[in-house]
Tab-separated table of C-alpha atoms in Angstrom:
chain	number	residue	atom	x	y	z
A	1	MET	CA	55.169	107.589	90.607
A	2	MET	CA	57.829	107.177	93.031
A	3	ASN	CA	58.884	103.634	92.697
A	4	LYS	CA	58.116	102.137	89.183
A	5	THR	CA	58.060	98.554	90.339
A	6	ALA	CA	55.658	98.753	93.145
A	7	GLY	CA	52.769	99.755	91.124
A	8	ARG	CA	53.363	96.419	89.287
A	9	GLY	CA	53.288	93.818	91.933
A	10	ARG	CA	55.247	90.996	92.634
A	11	ARG	CA	55.443	89.456	88.728
A	12	PRO	CA	55.025	92.371	86.625
A	13	GLY	CA	56.634	89.755	83.683
A	14	SER	CA	56.114	86.470	82.759
A	15	PRO	CA	59.479	84.225	82.699
A	16	ALA	CA	59.513	84.583	78.859
A	17	THR	CA	59.616	88.213	78.836
A	18	ARG	CA	62.621	87.854	81.293
A	19	ASP	CA	64.477	85.469	78.659
A	20	GLN	CA	63.382	87.730	76.095
A	21	VAL	CA	65.375	90.650	77.718
A	22	LEU	CA	68.657	88.464	78.838
A	23	GLU	CA	68.757	87.269	74.986
A	24	VAL	CA	68.732	90.736	73.947
A	25	ALA	CA	71.104	91.719	76.514
A	26	ARG	CA	73.388	88.754	75.874
A	27	ARG	CA	73.754	89.644	72.232
A	28	ARG	CA	73.804	93.488	72.472
A	29	PHE	CA	77.022	92.904	75.189
A	30	LEU	CA	78.818	90.538	73.104
A	31	ALA	CA	78.416	92.281	69.902
A	32	GLU	CA	79.800	95.567	72.063
A	33	GLY	CA	80.747	95.223	75.422
A	34	TYR	CA	79.496	96.491	78.349
A	35	GLN	CA	80.264	100.176	78.925
A	36	ALA	CA	78.584	100.907	75.187
A	37	VAL	CA	75.554	99.206	76.093
A	38	THR	CA	72.377	101.380	77.901
A	39	MET	CA	69.621	99.641	79.593
A	40	ARG	CA	67.392	101.314	77.971
A	41	SER	CA	68.235	100.492	74.738
A	42	ILE	CA	68.069	96.829	75.484
A	43	ALA	CA	64.480	97.664	76.754
A	44	ALA	CA	63.549	99.364	73.871
A	45	GLU	CA	65.030	96.273	71.394
A	46	ALA	CA	62.918	93.962	74.110
A	47	GLY	CA	59.674	95.905	73.742
A	48	VAL	CA	59.619	96.269	77.527
A	49	ASP	CA	59.808	98.706	80.171
A	50	ALA	CA	63.431	99.971	81.496
A	51	ALA	CA	62.111	99.915	84.899
A	52	LEU	CA	61.125	96.118	84.309
A	53	ILE	CA	64.516	95.281	83.615
A	54	SER	CA	65.270	97.244	87.092
A	55	TYR	CA	62.880	95.142	88.642
A	56	PHE	CA	64.545	91.533	87.573
A	57	PHE	CA	67.933	92.405	87.289
A	58	GLY	CA	68.777	95.297	89.816
A	59	SER	CA	71.192	97.169	87.464
A	60	LYS	CA	73.544	97.240	84.710
A	61	GLN	CA	75.944	94.669	86.263
A	62	GLY	CA	73.120	92.712	87.701
A	63	LEU	CA	71.748	92.360	83.768
A	64	PHE	CA	75.326	91.794	82.793
A	65	ALA	CA	76.121	88.810	84.880
A	66	ALA	CA	72.674	87.117	84.326
A	67	ALA	CA	72.852	88.075	80.651
A	68	LEU	CA	76.745	86.046	80.273
A	69	THR	CA	76.375	83.250	82.589
A	70	LEU	CA	73.923	81.392	80.643
A	71	ALA	CA	76.400	79.265	78.200
A	72	ALA	CA	79.233	78.313	80.805
A	73	ASN	CA	79.319	77.995	84.161
A	74	PRO	CA	82.865	78.703	85.427
A	75	ALA	CA	82.037	77.308	88.790
A	76	GLN	CA	80.917	74.202	87.633
A	77	VAL	CA	83.547	73.746	85.140
A	78	LEU	CA	86.283	74.394	87.629
A	79	GLY	CA	84.315	71.802	90.203
A	80	GLY	CA	84.907	69.219	87.367
A	81	ALA	CA	88.833	70.142	87.277
A	82	LEU	CA	88.946	69.887	90.731
A	83	ALA	CA	87.661	66.240	91.404
A	84	GLY	CA	89.869	63.483	90.701
A	85	ASP	CA	93.462	62.265	91.428
A	86	PRO	CA	95.909	65.233	92.964
A	87	SER	CA	98.746	64.859	90.779
A	88	THR	CA	97.061	65.111	87.522
A	89	LEU	CA	95.557	68.840	89.211
A	90	PRO	CA	97.356	71.014	87.195
A	91	GLU	CA	96.857	69.478	83.844
A	92	ARG	CA	93.095	69.103	84.708
A	93	LEU	CA	92.773	72.920	85.361
A	94	LEU	CA	94.345	73.809	82.534
A	95	ARG	CA	92.833	71.502	80.106
A	96	ALA	CA	89.410	72.585	81.875
A	97	LEU	CA	90.096	76.777	81.322
A	98	VAL	CA	91.496	76.315	78.061
A	99	THR	CA	88.768	74.199	76.343
A	100	THR	CA	86.191	76.128	77.922
A	101	TRP	CA	87.278	79.807	76.872
A	102	ASP	CA	88.508	78.517	73.492
A	103	ASP	CA	84.960	77.050	72.920
A	104	GLU	CA	82.887	79.787	70.802
A	105	ASP	CA	79.894	79.708	72.541
A	106	ALA	CA	81.065	79.315	76.386
A	107	GLY	CA	84.308	81.477	75.623
A	108	ALA	CA	82.892	84.373	74.143
A	109	PRO	CA	80.768	85.744	77.311
A	110	LEU	CA	83.543	84.926	79.438
A	111	ARG	CA	86.215	87.287	77.345
A	112	VAL	CA	83.614	90.023	77.274
A	113	MET	CA	82.973	89.725	81.115
A	114	VAL	CA	86.625	89.722	81.470
A	115	ARG	CA	87.519	92.869	79.582
A	116	ALA	CA	84.783	94.686	81.513
A	117	ALA	CA	86.172	93.779	84.746
A	118	ALA	CA	89.318	95.402	83.915
A	119	ALA	CA	87.830	98.662	82.653
A	120	GLU	CA	84.721	98.852	85.086
A	121	PRO	CA	85.032	98.914	88.856
A	122	ASN	CA	81.574	97.329	89.437
A	123	VAL	CA	82.010	94.350	87.194
A	124	GLY	CA	85.619	94.310	88.262
A	125	ARG	CA	84.465	93.729	91.869
A	126	LEU	CA	81.958	90.740	90.682
A	127	VAL	CA	84.988	89.002	89.016
A	128	ARG	CA	86.988	89.492	92.131
A	129	GLU	CA	84.741	88.008	94.343
A	130	PHE	CA	84.002	85.220	91.975
A	131	VAL	CA	87.513	84.684	91.731
A	132	GLN	CA	88.263	84.729	95.236
A	133	ARG	CA	85.467	82.262	96.426
A	134	GLU	CA	85.275	80.163	93.498
A	135	MET	CA	88.267	79.711	92.614
A	136	VAL	CA	90.814	80.635	95.075
A	137	ASP	CA	89.049	79.112	98.162
A	138	ARG	CA	88.062	76.061	96.478
A	139	ILE	CA	91.574	75.202	95.327
A	140	ALA	CA	92.697	75.926	98.440
A	141	GLU	CA	90.440	73.540	100.036
A	142	ARG	CA	91.793	70.730	97.955
A	143	LEU	CA	95.328	71.439	99.245
A	144	SER	CA	97.026	70.465	102.480
A	145	GLY	CA	99.986	71.678	104.407
A	146	ARG	CA	100.965	75.113	104.664
A	147	ASP	CA	100.135	77.899	102.719
A	148	ALA	CA	97.401	76.234	101.248
A	149	ARG	CA	95.562	79.573	100.439
A	150	ALA	CA	98.753	81.371	99.354
A	151	ARG	CA	99.359	78.404	97.006
A	152	ALA	CA	96.027	78.339	95.725
A	153	GLY	CA	96.319	82.295	95.353
A	154	VAL	CA	99.732	82.054	93.204
A	155	LEU	CA	98.013	78.716	91.480
A	156	ALA	CA	95.022	81.319	90.442
A	157	VAL	CA	97.802	83.609	89.349
A	158	GLN	CA	98.803	81.282	86.635
A	159	LEU	CA	95.568	80.641	85.632
A	160	SER	CA	94.682	84.183	85.306
A	161	GLY	CA	97.775	84.590	83.200
A	162	VAL	CA	96.535	82.309	80.467
A	163	ILE	CA	93.136	84.344	80.422
A	164	PHE	CA	95.012	87.276	80.004
A	165	SER	CA	97.505	86.495	77.766
A	166	ARG	CA	95.525	84.422	75.319
A	167	TYR	CA	92.143	85.637	75.475
A	168	VAL	CA	92.360	89.464	76.509
A	169	LEU	CA	95.757	90.694	75.174
A	170	VAL	CA	95.995	87.774	72.582
A	171	VAL	CA	99.570	87.585	72.490
A	172	ASP	CA	101.729	85.101	70.477
A	173	PRO	CA	102.913	82.678	70.771
A	174	VAL	CA	100.489	81.842	73.722
A	175	ALA	CA	97.122	82.858	71.624
A	176	THR	CA	97.774	80.451	69.035
A	177	MET	CA	99.293	77.445	70.902
A	178	PRO	CA	97.611	74.136	70.670
A	179	VAL	CA	96.255	73.132	74.361
A	180	ASP	CA	98.480	69.813	74.407
A	181	GLU	CA	101.405	72.156	74.287
A	182	LEU	CA	99.741	74.784	76.510
A	183	VAL	CA	99.544	72.194	78.962
A	184	ARG	CA	102.575	70.677	78.547
A	185	LEU	CA	104.488	73.560	79.052
A	186	LEU	CA	102.620	75.071	81.944
A	187	ALA	CA	101.433	72.268	84.117
A	188	PRO	CA	105.091	72.039	85.360
A	189	GLY	CA	104.961	75.605	86.635
A	190	LEU	CA	101.578	74.788	88.481
A	191	ARG	CA	102.942	71.997	90.063
A	192	ALA	CA	105.729	73.777	91.053
A	193	THR	CA	103.528	76.271	92.906
A	194	LEU	CA	101.643	73.429	94.456
A	195	ARG	CA	104.468	71.597	95.827
A	196	ALA	CA	106.229	75.119	96.646
A	197	ALA	CA	106.722	76.036	100.680
A	198	GLY	CA	107.840	72.669	101.106
A	199	GLY	CA	104.985	70.588	99.169
A	200	SER	CA	102.094	69.129	101.002
A	201	PRO	CA	100.478	65.482	101.615
A	202	ASN	CA	98.738	66.026	98.184
A	203	TYR	CA	101.768	66.816	96.551
A	204	PRO	CA	104.934	65.138	98.401
A	205	ALA	CA	108.106	64.975	96.197
A	206	ALA	CA	108.032	61.333	95.994
A	207	ARG	CA	104.805	60.273	94.581
A	208	GLN	CA	104.902	62.861	91.465
A	209	PRO	CA	105.811	60.392	88.848
A	210	GLY	CA	107.636	61.985	86.126
A	211	LEU	CA	108.907	65.087	87.578
A	212	PRO	CA	112.612	66.230	87.630
B	1	MET	CA	90.886	124.622	56.459
B	2	MET	CA	91.943	121.000	54.791
B	3	ASN	CA	95.064	120.133	57.062
B	4	LYS	CA	94.958	121.761	60.307
B	5	THR	CA	98.661	121.374	60.946
B	6	ALA	CA	99.969	122.331	57.472
B	7	GLY	CA	99.741	125.976	58.130
B	8	ARG	CA	101.784	125.837	61.351
B	9	GLY	CA	105.088	124.889	59.985
B	10	ARG	CA	107.077	121.466	61.197
B	11	ARG	CA	107.766	123.182	64.786
B	12	PRO	CA	104.328	124.936	66.026
B	13	GLY	CA	104.926	124.030	69.666
B	14	SER	CA	107.594	124.792	71.848
B	15	PRO	CA	108.872	121.544	73.937
B	16	ALA	CA	107.862	123.485	76.883
B	17	THR	CA	104.096	122.995	75.352
B	18	ARG	CA	104.234	119.468	74.575
B	19	ASP	CA	105.505	118.712	78.108
B	20	GLN	CA	102.514	121.067	79.364
B	21	VAL	CA	100.182	118.944	77.145
B	22	LEU	CA	101.604	115.673	78.567
B	23	GLU	CA	101.358	116.513	82.183
B	24	VAL	CA	97.688	117.677	81.236
B	25	ALA	CA	96.818	114.078	79.811
B	26	ARG	CA	98.696	111.983	82.221
B	27	ARG	CA	96.849	113.598	85.396
B	28	ARG	CA	93.299	113.100	83.445
B	29	PHE	CA	94.302	109.733	82.218
B	30	LEU	CA	95.328	108.715	85.594
B	31	ALA	CA	92.177	110.265	87.677
B	32	GLU	CA	89.852	109.079	84.774
B	33	GLY	CA	90.977	106.259	82.860
B	34	TYR	CA	91.511	106.261	78.947
B	35	GLN	CA	88.027	106.281	77.884
B	36	ALA	CA	86.414	108.992	79.806
B	37	VAL	CA	88.582	111.726	78.615
B	38	THR	CA	88.749	113.343	75.409
B	39	MET	CA	91.652	115.345	73.253
B	40	ARG	CA	89.347	118.582	73.472
B	41	SER	CA	89.501	118.698	77.106
B	42	ILE	CA	93.250	117.813	77.589
B	43	ALA	CA	93.362	120.734	74.821
B	44	ALA	CA	90.957	123.185	76.718
B	45	GLU	CA	93.097	122.173	80.031
B	46	ALA	CA	96.283	122.750	78.763
B	47	GLY	CA	95.254	125.833	76.954
B	48	VAL	CA	96.269	124.666	73.668
B	49	ASP	CA	94.748	124.128	70.057
B	50	ALA	CA	93.466	120.394	69.642
B	51	ALA	CA	95.056	120.231	66.510
B	52	LEU	CA	98.464	120.711	68.240
B	53	ILE	CA	97.864	117.716	70.130
B	54	SER	CA	97.385	115.784	67.019
B	55	TYR	CA	100.231	117.139	65.942
B	56	PHE	CA	102.615	116.139	68.226
B	57	PHE	CA	100.931	112.815	69.188
B	58	GLY	CA	98.972	111.924	66.308
B	59	SER	CA	96.221	110.157	67.915
B	60	LYS	CA	94.518	109.362	71.590
B	61	GLN	CA	96.382	106.409	71.824
B	62	GLY	CA	99.667	107.779	70.646
B	63	LEU	CA	98.996	110.846	73.634
B	64	PHE	CA	97.825	108.046	76.059
B	65	ALA	CA	101.232	106.077	75.246
B	66	ALA	CA	103.238	109.248	75.393
B	67	ALA	CA	101.644	110.520	78.621
B	68	LEU	CA	102.058	107.288	80.650
B	69	THR	CA	105.049	105.946	80.220
B	70	LEU	CA	107.274	109.051	81.718
B	71	ALA	CA	107.746	107.205	85.468
B	72	ALA	CA	108.729	103.851	84.301
B	73	ASN	CA	110.162	102.339	80.973
B	74	PRO	CA	109.167	98.567	81.309
B	75	ALA	CA	111.610	97.593	78.497
B	76	GLN	CA	114.132	98.909	80.868
B	77	VAL	CA	113.099	97.155	83.892
B	78	LEU	CA	112.686	94.089	82.103
B	79	GLY	CA	116.442	94.587	80.488
B	80	GLY	CA	118.067	94.890	84.267
B	81	ALA	CA	116.080	91.793	85.082
B	82	LEU	CA	117.343	89.612	82.082
B	83	ALA	CA	120.856	90.557	82.845
B	84	GLY	CA	122.723	88.427	85.120
B	85	ASP	CA	122.572	84.351	86.331
B	86	PRO	CA	120.149	82.317	84.569
B	87	SER	CA	119.997	80.490	87.404
B	88	THR	CA	118.117	83.414	89.415
B	89	LEU	CA	116.338	84.573	86.472
B	90	PRO	CA	112.699	83.660	87.574
B	91	GLU	CA	113.582	85.716	91.198
B	92	ARG	CA	114.805	88.441	89.102
B	93	LEU	CA	112.240	89.031	86.729
B	94	LEU	CA	109.364	88.722	89.700
B	95	ARG	CA	110.956	91.395	91.822
B	96	ALA	CA	111.652	93.626	89.092
B	97	LEU	CA	108.281	93.470	88.189
B	98	VAL	CA	106.216	93.786	91.156
B	99	THR	CA	108.864	96.379	92.804
B	100	THR	CA	107.883	98.723	89.493
B	101	TRP	CA	104.038	97.840	89.640
B	102	ASP	CA	104.020	98.376	93.278
B	103	ASP	CA	105.501	101.773	93.419
B	104	GLU	CA	102.973	104.700	93.378
B	105	ASP	CA	104.608	106.810	90.711
B	106	ALA	CA	105.624	104.245	88.600
B	107	GLY	CA	102.705	101.712	89.064
B	108	ALA	CA	99.792	103.800	88.742
B	109	PRO	CA	100.077	104.849	85.052
B	110	LEU	CA	100.821	100.949	84.359
B	111	ARG	CA	97.805	99.805	85.716
B	112	VAL	CA	95.625	102.656	83.726
B	113	MET	CA	97.390	101.216	80.693
B	114	VAL	CA	96.753	97.755	81.348
B	115	ARG	CA	93.047	98.038	81.890
B	116	ALA	CA	92.438	100.494	79.009
B	117	ALA	CA	94.502	97.873	76.904
B	118	ALA	CA	91.394	95.231	78.310
B	119	ALA	CA	88.628	97.271	76.681
B	120	GLU	CA	90.151	99.338	74.191
B	121	PRO	CA	91.137	97.261	70.863
B	122	ASN	CA	93.732	100.184	69.787
B	123	VAL	CA	95.222	100.436	73.238
B	124	GLY	CA	95.363	96.471	73.251
B	125	ARG	CA	97.150	96.175	70.090
B	126	LEU	CA	99.653	98.812	71.441
B	127	VAL	CA	100.340	96.597	74.902
B	128	ARG	CA	100.220	93.339	72.926
B	129	GLU	CA	102.697	94.379	70.517
B	130	PHE	CA	104.885	95.810	73.399
B	131	VAL	CA	104.626	92.655	75.078
B	132	GLN	CA	105.473	90.271	72.236
B	133	ARG	CA	108.439	92.106	71.421
B	134	GLU	CA	109.731	93.844	74.726
B	135	MET	CA	108.700	90.917	76.596
B	136	VAL	CA	108.298	87.558	74.867
B	137	ASP	CA	111.579	87.933	72.130
B	138	ARG	CA	113.844	89.322	74.664
B	139	ILE	CA	113.108	86.629	77.372
B	140	ALA	CA	113.220	84.016	74.293
B	141	GLU	CA	116.636	85.444	73.208
B	142	ARG	CA	118.011	84.694	76.706
B	143	LEU	CA	116.864	80.724	76.631
B	144	SER	CA	118.139	77.990	74.550
B	145	GLY	CA	116.932	74.683	73.551
B	146	ARG	CA	114.094	73.858	72.184
B	147	ASP	CA	110.955	75.783	72.394
B	148	ALA	CA	112.669	78.635	73.361
B	149	ARG	CA	109.905	81.290	72.028
B	150	ALA	CA	107.057	78.887	73.452
B	151	ARG	CA	108.618	79.065	76.787
B	152	ALA	CA	109.471	82.425	76.869
B	153	GLY	CA	105.630	82.917	75.679
B	154	VAL	CA	104.777	80.625	78.695
B	155	LEU	CA	106.868	82.569	81.198
B	156	ALA	CA	104.922	85.709	79.759
B	157	VAL	CA	101.765	84.168	80.892
B	158	GLN	CA	102.760	83.578	84.465
B	159	LEU	CA	104.288	87.058	84.589
B	160	SER	CA	101.032	88.701	83.296
B	161	GLY	CA	99.000	86.688	85.579
B	162	VAL	CA	100.808	88.642	88.481
B	163	ILE	CA	99.846	91.931	86.635
B	164	PHE	CA	96.296	90.684	86.027
B	165	SER	CA	95.738	89.226	89.602
B	166	ARG	CA	97.211	91.467	91.747
B	167	TYR	CA	96.657	94.971	89.997
B	168	VAL	CA	93.540	94.389	87.848
B	169	LEU	CA	91.353	92.176	89.586
B	170	VAL	CA	93.273	92.707	92.668
B	171	VAL	CA	92.145	89.522	94.427
B	172	ASP	CA	93.508	87.947	97.614
B	173	PRO	CA	95.545	86.875	99.032
B	174	VAL	CA	97.867	87.712	96.062
B	175	ALA	CA	96.590	91.313	95.972
B	176	THR	CA	98.096	92.197	99.685
B	177	MET	CA	101.208	89.123	99.510
B	178	PRO	CA	104.383	90.276	100.460
B	179	VAL	CA	106.808	90.670	97.935
B	180	ASP	CA	109.176	88.067	99.303
B	181	GLU	CA	106.097	85.760	99.641
B	182	LEU	CA	105.050	85.756	96.297
B	183	VAL	CA	108.326	85.503	94.932
B	184	ARG	CA	108.687	82.386	97.189
B	185	LEU	CA	105.587	80.708	96.012
B	186	LEU	CA	105.591	81.820	92.259
B	187	ALA	CA	109.436	81.176	91.433
B	188	PRO	CA	109.849	77.805	91.194
B	189	GLY	CA	106.979	77.649	88.960
B	190	LEU	CA	108.634	80.138	86.652
B	191	ARG	CA	111.304	77.905	86.545
B	192	ALA	CA	109.421	74.877	86.199
B	193	THR	CA	108.623	76.322	82.992
B	194	LEU	CA	112.440	77.800	82.065
B	195	ARG	CA	112.772	74.022	82.215
B	196	ALA	CA	109.777	72.645	80.809
B	197	ALA	CA	110.428	70.472	77.638
B	198	GLY	CA	113.143	68.638	78.500
B	199	GLY	CA	115.140	71.669	79.652
B	200	SER	CA	117.998	73.789	77.952
B	201	PRO	CA	121.588	74.140	78.677
B	202	ASN	CA	120.754	77.169	80.791
B	203	TYR	CA	118.420	75.380	83.069
B	204	PRO	CA	119.722	71.719	83.536
B	205	ALA	CA	117.835	69.719	86.548
B	206	ALA	CA	121.151	69.160	88.120
B	207	ARG	CA	122.365	72.916	88.169
B	208	GLN	CA	119.431	74.012	89.958
B	209	PRO	CA	119.896	74.132	93.533
B	210	GLY	CA	117.397	73.851	96.086
B	211	LEU	CA	114.586	72.333	93.225
B	212	PRO	CA	112.924	68.869	94.377
């Protein structure tokens, strides 16, 4: 048949079937990584036709994204950290990031996702678009003054460095550093970036208590 | 035969053969990435026995490391940046990093290496050990005061964030930012980390011109 999904109508599987596929995919991706898992093997284990998975999720990276964003919503976590007093934004961003990624349920899929993003161009594009839209752009909206998007990008560099060092490469001493110490040592760096290029109304030198 | 290399004596191939294998391996790894390339296919293309490659390089990751560290020696680049006036260490580290990774010849193998490190545990271990020994430990040696190794680790987080954002995920605006702007916006962050936890004799607040 030319189009395997056409003959199935618009609702070829129940929501329960979709959840079952996601559950299998999630477990397999977490255990084996993105590259080793095939759509065919997930279909076999879930007891469904591989074409049904394509119908639901479009592609392997679509399934991957759907399966691995169940436990934590990074955009929501970031949104929560962005709200509040601008003067403590660095501490909130770092604490939200480390708390989420340290958490076994929320962090494991994120680690698999970012490892796959480094090795697989299709996954890399998904993560790149997410970081640009949900991280850089949304931080930039909170900043005023010159170079808001550039400063937001350099802030995201430092956050992504935490992800890469602590969770991907697992480099000591940062990989085993208590969250309080990591926040204490890195928050001044984030704050300096927010204030670089002459600072902004949100980050005037005189209104930052405790800064040198 | 039980041990394929034993029958070949201690010098089964000339240095020219070794160089030829490295040249093929380098080109293939750069074009296809770590996972897609097999020892067997490199041996075939170089016109040598696969056992000879094992004899020379021990394993696929040994060959990978040897093939991809020809153009740039990251330890040497870092050593050059570490020497000099402590007050401009952040700028030197950032400029050395970005200049090396931006360079087509030097940067391409580093990008392949770090992408492989994220996805392949064996390569990840190589890169992790390198970062700990050649980056964190050597930066820590240059710092005095409290928490020298912790601060060096957090500095390495910021440098690794540049690698991850600009060269692995390729996230804008940092991916396309001119080196001068990246240094201008991120160097204050590195300096703040060097001075975190009360600073050190190398980074007293009063001796940092231009800081707020």
